[in-house]
């Protein structure tokens, strides 16, 4: 496909499918296509492509809702309505994307609109490290409590979320 048609198709996809395709292109074409993506998609794609394909960071879904702790529940619910995120959770972080907690959509829906995320959030019980190998993450104890875990870089900077299903797909692809 020519680059214009490729960009039309890639722009309609989520970040993970876009990155999966970009990984198979020559570097020069990959750079051109990333440069033509919308800014947020380009940044997220470049970030994921920076991880080795056998690491958790490469498979994390960065299309999550990330808000500050002082955000009100009503605003968070509206952001969830508008977001392309497929995960029923809002992540709470500071100005440098350091993960401080999360709020389930079910909690947000029941909360008073003026309640802040800081008053509703739970601290992360378990997180996955972005540079960890896929194979070593299958036995992570966090999977006992959740089917989706946040993935963080050093310094607890949120990369995205990884589901058990996405991990299984990544492992199948790796083998």
One Martini backbone bead per residue (centre of mass of N, CA, C, O) as a GRO file, in nm:
protein
  175
    1UNK     BB    1   0.100   0.034   0.016
    2UNK     BB    2   0.057   0.340   0.043
    3UNK     BB    3   0.104   0.572   0.283
    4UNK     BB    4  -0.178   0.700   0.288
    5UNK     BB    5  -0.341   0.437   0.318
    6UNK     BB    6  -0.195   0.334   0.566
    7UNK     BB    7  -0.274   0.572   0.751
    8UNK     BB    8  -0.577   0.531   0.741
    9UNK     BB    9  -0.571   0.250   0.872
   10UNK     BB   10  -0.400   0.306   1.128
   11UNK     BB   11  -0.586   0.539   1.245
   12UNK     BB   12  -0.831   0.320   1.295
   13UNK     BB   13  -0.655   0.197   1.502
   14UNK     BB   14  -0.505   0.076   1.746
   15UNK     BB   15  -0.202   0.064   1.887
   16UNK     BB   16  -0.133  -0.238   1.886
   17UNK     BB   17  -0.196  -0.303   1.586
   18UNK     BB   18  -0.005  -0.093   1.473
   19UNK     BB   19   0.258  -0.208   1.596
   20UNK     BB   20   0.242  -0.488   1.470
   21UNK     BB   21   0.286  -0.376   1.184
   22UNK     BB   22   0.540  -0.190   1.217
   23UNK     BB   23   0.744  -0.424   1.292
   24UNK     BB   24   0.736  -0.530   0.967
   25UNK     BB   25   0.886  -0.278   0.880
   26UNK     BB   26   1.084  -0.074   0.756
   27UNK     BB   27   1.233   0.186   0.903
   28UNK     BB   28   1.164   0.411   0.695
   29UNK     BB   29   0.857   0.353   0.682
   30UNK     BB   30   0.796   0.367   0.982
   31UNK     BB   31   0.873   0.666   1.023
   32UNK     BB   32   0.670   0.786   0.826
   33UNK     BB   33   0.413   0.672   0.961
   34UNK     BB   34   0.451   0.789   1.241
   35UNK     BB   35   0.461   1.090   1.137
   36UNK     BB   36   0.142   1.060   1.027
   37UNK     BB   37   0.032   1.035   1.290
   38UNK     BB   38  -0.115   1.108   1.544
   39UNK     BB   39   0.042   1.218   1.815
   40UNK     BB   40  -0.048   1.003   2.023
   41UNK     BB   41   0.002   0.756   1.839
   42UNK     BB   42   0.299   0.811   1.783
   43UNK     BB   43   0.404   0.804   2.074
   44UNK     BB   44   0.297   0.523   2.150
   45UNK     BB   45   0.435   0.365   1.924
   46UNK     BB   46   0.727   0.444   1.988
   47UNK     BB   47   0.731   0.331   2.270
   48UNK     BB   48   0.667   0.030   2.201
   49UNK     BB   49   0.906  -0.001   1.991
   50UNK     BB   50   1.129   0.028   2.230
   51UNK     BB   51   1.052  -0.256   2.283
   52UNK     BB   52   1.090  -0.563   2.311
   53UNK     BB   53   0.896  -0.827   2.193
   54UNK     BB   54   0.969  -0.994   2.482
   55UNK     BB   55   0.810  -0.769   2.634
   56UNK     BB   56   0.564  -0.609   2.809
   57UNK     BB   57   0.576  -0.323   2.679
   58UNK     BB   58   0.500  -0.421   2.385
   59UNK     BB   59   0.194  -0.530   2.501
   60UNK     BB   60   0.088  -0.285   2.600
   61UNK     BB   61  -0.195  -0.079   2.660
   62UNK     BB   62  -0.208   0.278   2.615
   63UNK     BB   63  -0.534   0.291   2.597
   64UNK     BB   64  -0.587   0.495   2.857
   65UNK     BB   65  -0.712   0.637   3.145
   66UNK     BB   66  -0.546   0.942   3.258
   67UNK     BB   67  -0.548   1.095   3.583
   68UNK     BB   68  -0.584   1.305   3.829
   69UNK     BB   69  -0.655   1.311   4.168
   70UNK     BB   70  -0.841   1.592   4.140
   71UNK     BB   71  -1.046   1.454   3.985
   72UNK     BB   72  -1.364   1.427   3.908
   73UNK     BB   73  -1.595   1.187   3.860
   74UNK     BB   74  -1.761   1.325   3.635
   75UNK     BB   75  -1.517   1.372   3.450
   76UNK     BB   76  -1.426   1.076   3.429
   77UNK     BB   77  -1.682   0.967   3.297
   78UNK     BB   78  -1.661   1.142   3.044
   79UNK     BB   79  -1.386   1.034   2.951
   80UNK     BB   80  -1.484   0.743   2.914
   81UNK     BB   81  -1.688   0.807   2.688
   82UNK     BB   82  -1.454   0.938   2.487
   83UNK     BB   83  -1.279   0.699   2.500
   84UNK     BB   84  -1.098   0.424   2.346
   85UNK     BB   85  -1.104   0.261   2.584
   86UNK     BB   86  -1.141  -0.097   2.696
   87UNK     BB   87  -1.111  -0.023   3.002
   88UNK     BB   88  -1.275  -0.031   3.333
   89UNK     BB   89  -1.044   0.209   3.397
   90UNK     BB   90  -0.886   0.449   3.606
   91UNK     BB   91  -0.594   0.620   3.606
   92UNK     BB   92  -0.363   0.742   3.853
   93UNK     BB   93  -0.157   1.041   3.824
   94UNK     BB   94   0.092   1.232   3.786
   95UNK     BB   95   0.270   1.460   3.589
   96UNK     BB   96   0.479   1.193   3.528
   97UNK     BB   97   0.303   0.915   3.518
   98UNK     BB   98   0.280   0.824   3.806
   99UNK     BB   99   0.153   0.572   3.968
  100UNK     BB  100  -0.118   0.576   4.232
  101UNK     BB  101  -0.383   0.449   4.084
  102UNK     BB  102  -0.733   0.325   4.084
  103UNK     BB  103  -1.060   0.321   3.905
  104UNK     BB  104  -1.345   0.183   3.878
  105UNK     BB  105  -1.624   0.225   3.700
  106UNK     BB  106  -1.825   0.128   3.917
  107UNK     BB  107  -1.733   0.343   4.123
  108UNK     BB  108  -1.784   0.598   3.957
  109UNK     BB  109  -2.095   0.557   3.910
  110UNK     BB  110  -2.153   0.577   4.240
  111UNK     BB  111  -2.031   0.844   4.264
  112UNK     BB  112  -1.997   1.147   4.331
  113UNK     BB  113  -1.922   1.397   4.112
  114UNK     BB  114  -1.724   1.554   4.333
  115UNK     BB  115  -1.546   1.335   4.366
  116UNK     BB  116  -1.233   1.228   4.401
  117UNK     BB  117  -0.997   1.008   4.302
  118UNK     BB  118  -0.841   1.002   4.571
  119UNK     BB  119  -1.108   0.893   4.731
  120UNK     BB  120  -1.142   0.621   4.526
  121UNK     BB  121  -0.879   0.497   4.514
  122UNK     BB  122  -0.646   0.239   4.448
  123UNK     BB  123  -0.385   0.081   4.507
  124UNK     BB  124  -0.159  -0.101   4.366
  125UNK     BB  125  -0.117  -0.440   4.402
  126UNK     BB  126  -0.010  -0.482   4.099
  127UNK     BB  127   0.281  -0.485   3.885
  128UNK     BB  128   0.439  -0.445   3.578
  129UNK     BB  129   0.736  -0.470   3.403
  130UNK     BB  130   0.830  -0.360   3.096
  131UNK     BB  131   1.123  -0.533   3.086
  132UNK     BB  132   0.990  -0.788   3.117
  133UNK     BB  133   0.951  -1.100   3.042
  134UNK     BB  134   0.701  -1.286   2.935
  135UNK     BB  135   0.764  -1.570   3.069
  136UNK     BB  136   0.793  -1.446   3.371
  137UNK     BB  137   0.473  -1.337   3.392
  138UNK     BB  138   0.278  -1.579   3.431
  139UNK     BB  139   0.353  -1.610   3.761
  140UNK     BB  140   0.230  -1.366   3.857
  141UNK     BB  141   0.045  -1.283   4.142
  142UNK     BB  142  -0.163  -1.073   4.014
  143UNK     BB  143  -0.344  -1.286   3.853
  144UNK     BB  144  -0.516  -1.376   4.107
  145UNK     BB  145  -0.676  -1.071   4.114
  146UNK     BB  146  -0.632  -1.021   3.791
  147UNK     BB  147  -0.682  -0.966   3.426
  148UNK     BB  148  -0.543  -0.674   3.481
  149UNK     BB  149  -0.230  -0.495   3.444
  150UNK     BB  150  -0.006  -0.274   3.513
  151UNK     BB  151   0.249  -0.098   3.324
  152UNK     BB  152   0.589  -0.018   3.416
  153UNK     BB  153   0.837   0.185   3.455
  154UNK     BB  154   1.077   0.324   3.579
  155UNK     BB  155   0.921   0.511   3.834
  156UNK     BB  156   0.611   0.433   3.771
  157UNK     BB  157   0.557   0.466   3.471
  158UNK     BB  158   0.298   0.455   3.264
  159UNK     BB  159   0.221   0.251   2.983
  160UNK     BB  160  -0.017   0.037   3.073
  161UNK     BB  161  -0.206  -0.252   2.985
  162UNK     BB  162  -0.239  -0.602   3.084
  163UNK     BB  163  -0.368  -0.890   2.976
  164UNK     BB  164  -0.400  -1.221   2.983
  165UNK     BB  165  -0.467  -1.249   2.683
  166UNK     BB  166  -0.227  -1.085   2.571
  167UNK     BB  167  -0.012  -1.267   2.692
  168UNK     BB  168  -0.096  -1.524   2.543
  169UNK     BB  169  -0.057  -1.410   2.257
  170UNK     BB  170   0.242  -1.339   2.289
  171UNK     BB  171   0.340  -1.627   2.351
  172UNK     BB  172   0.240  -1.759   2.092
  173UNK     BB  173   0.405  -1.579   1.902
  174UNK     BB  174   0.689  -1.649   2.020
  175UNK     BB  175   0.643  -1.967   1.939
   0.00000   0.00000   0.00000
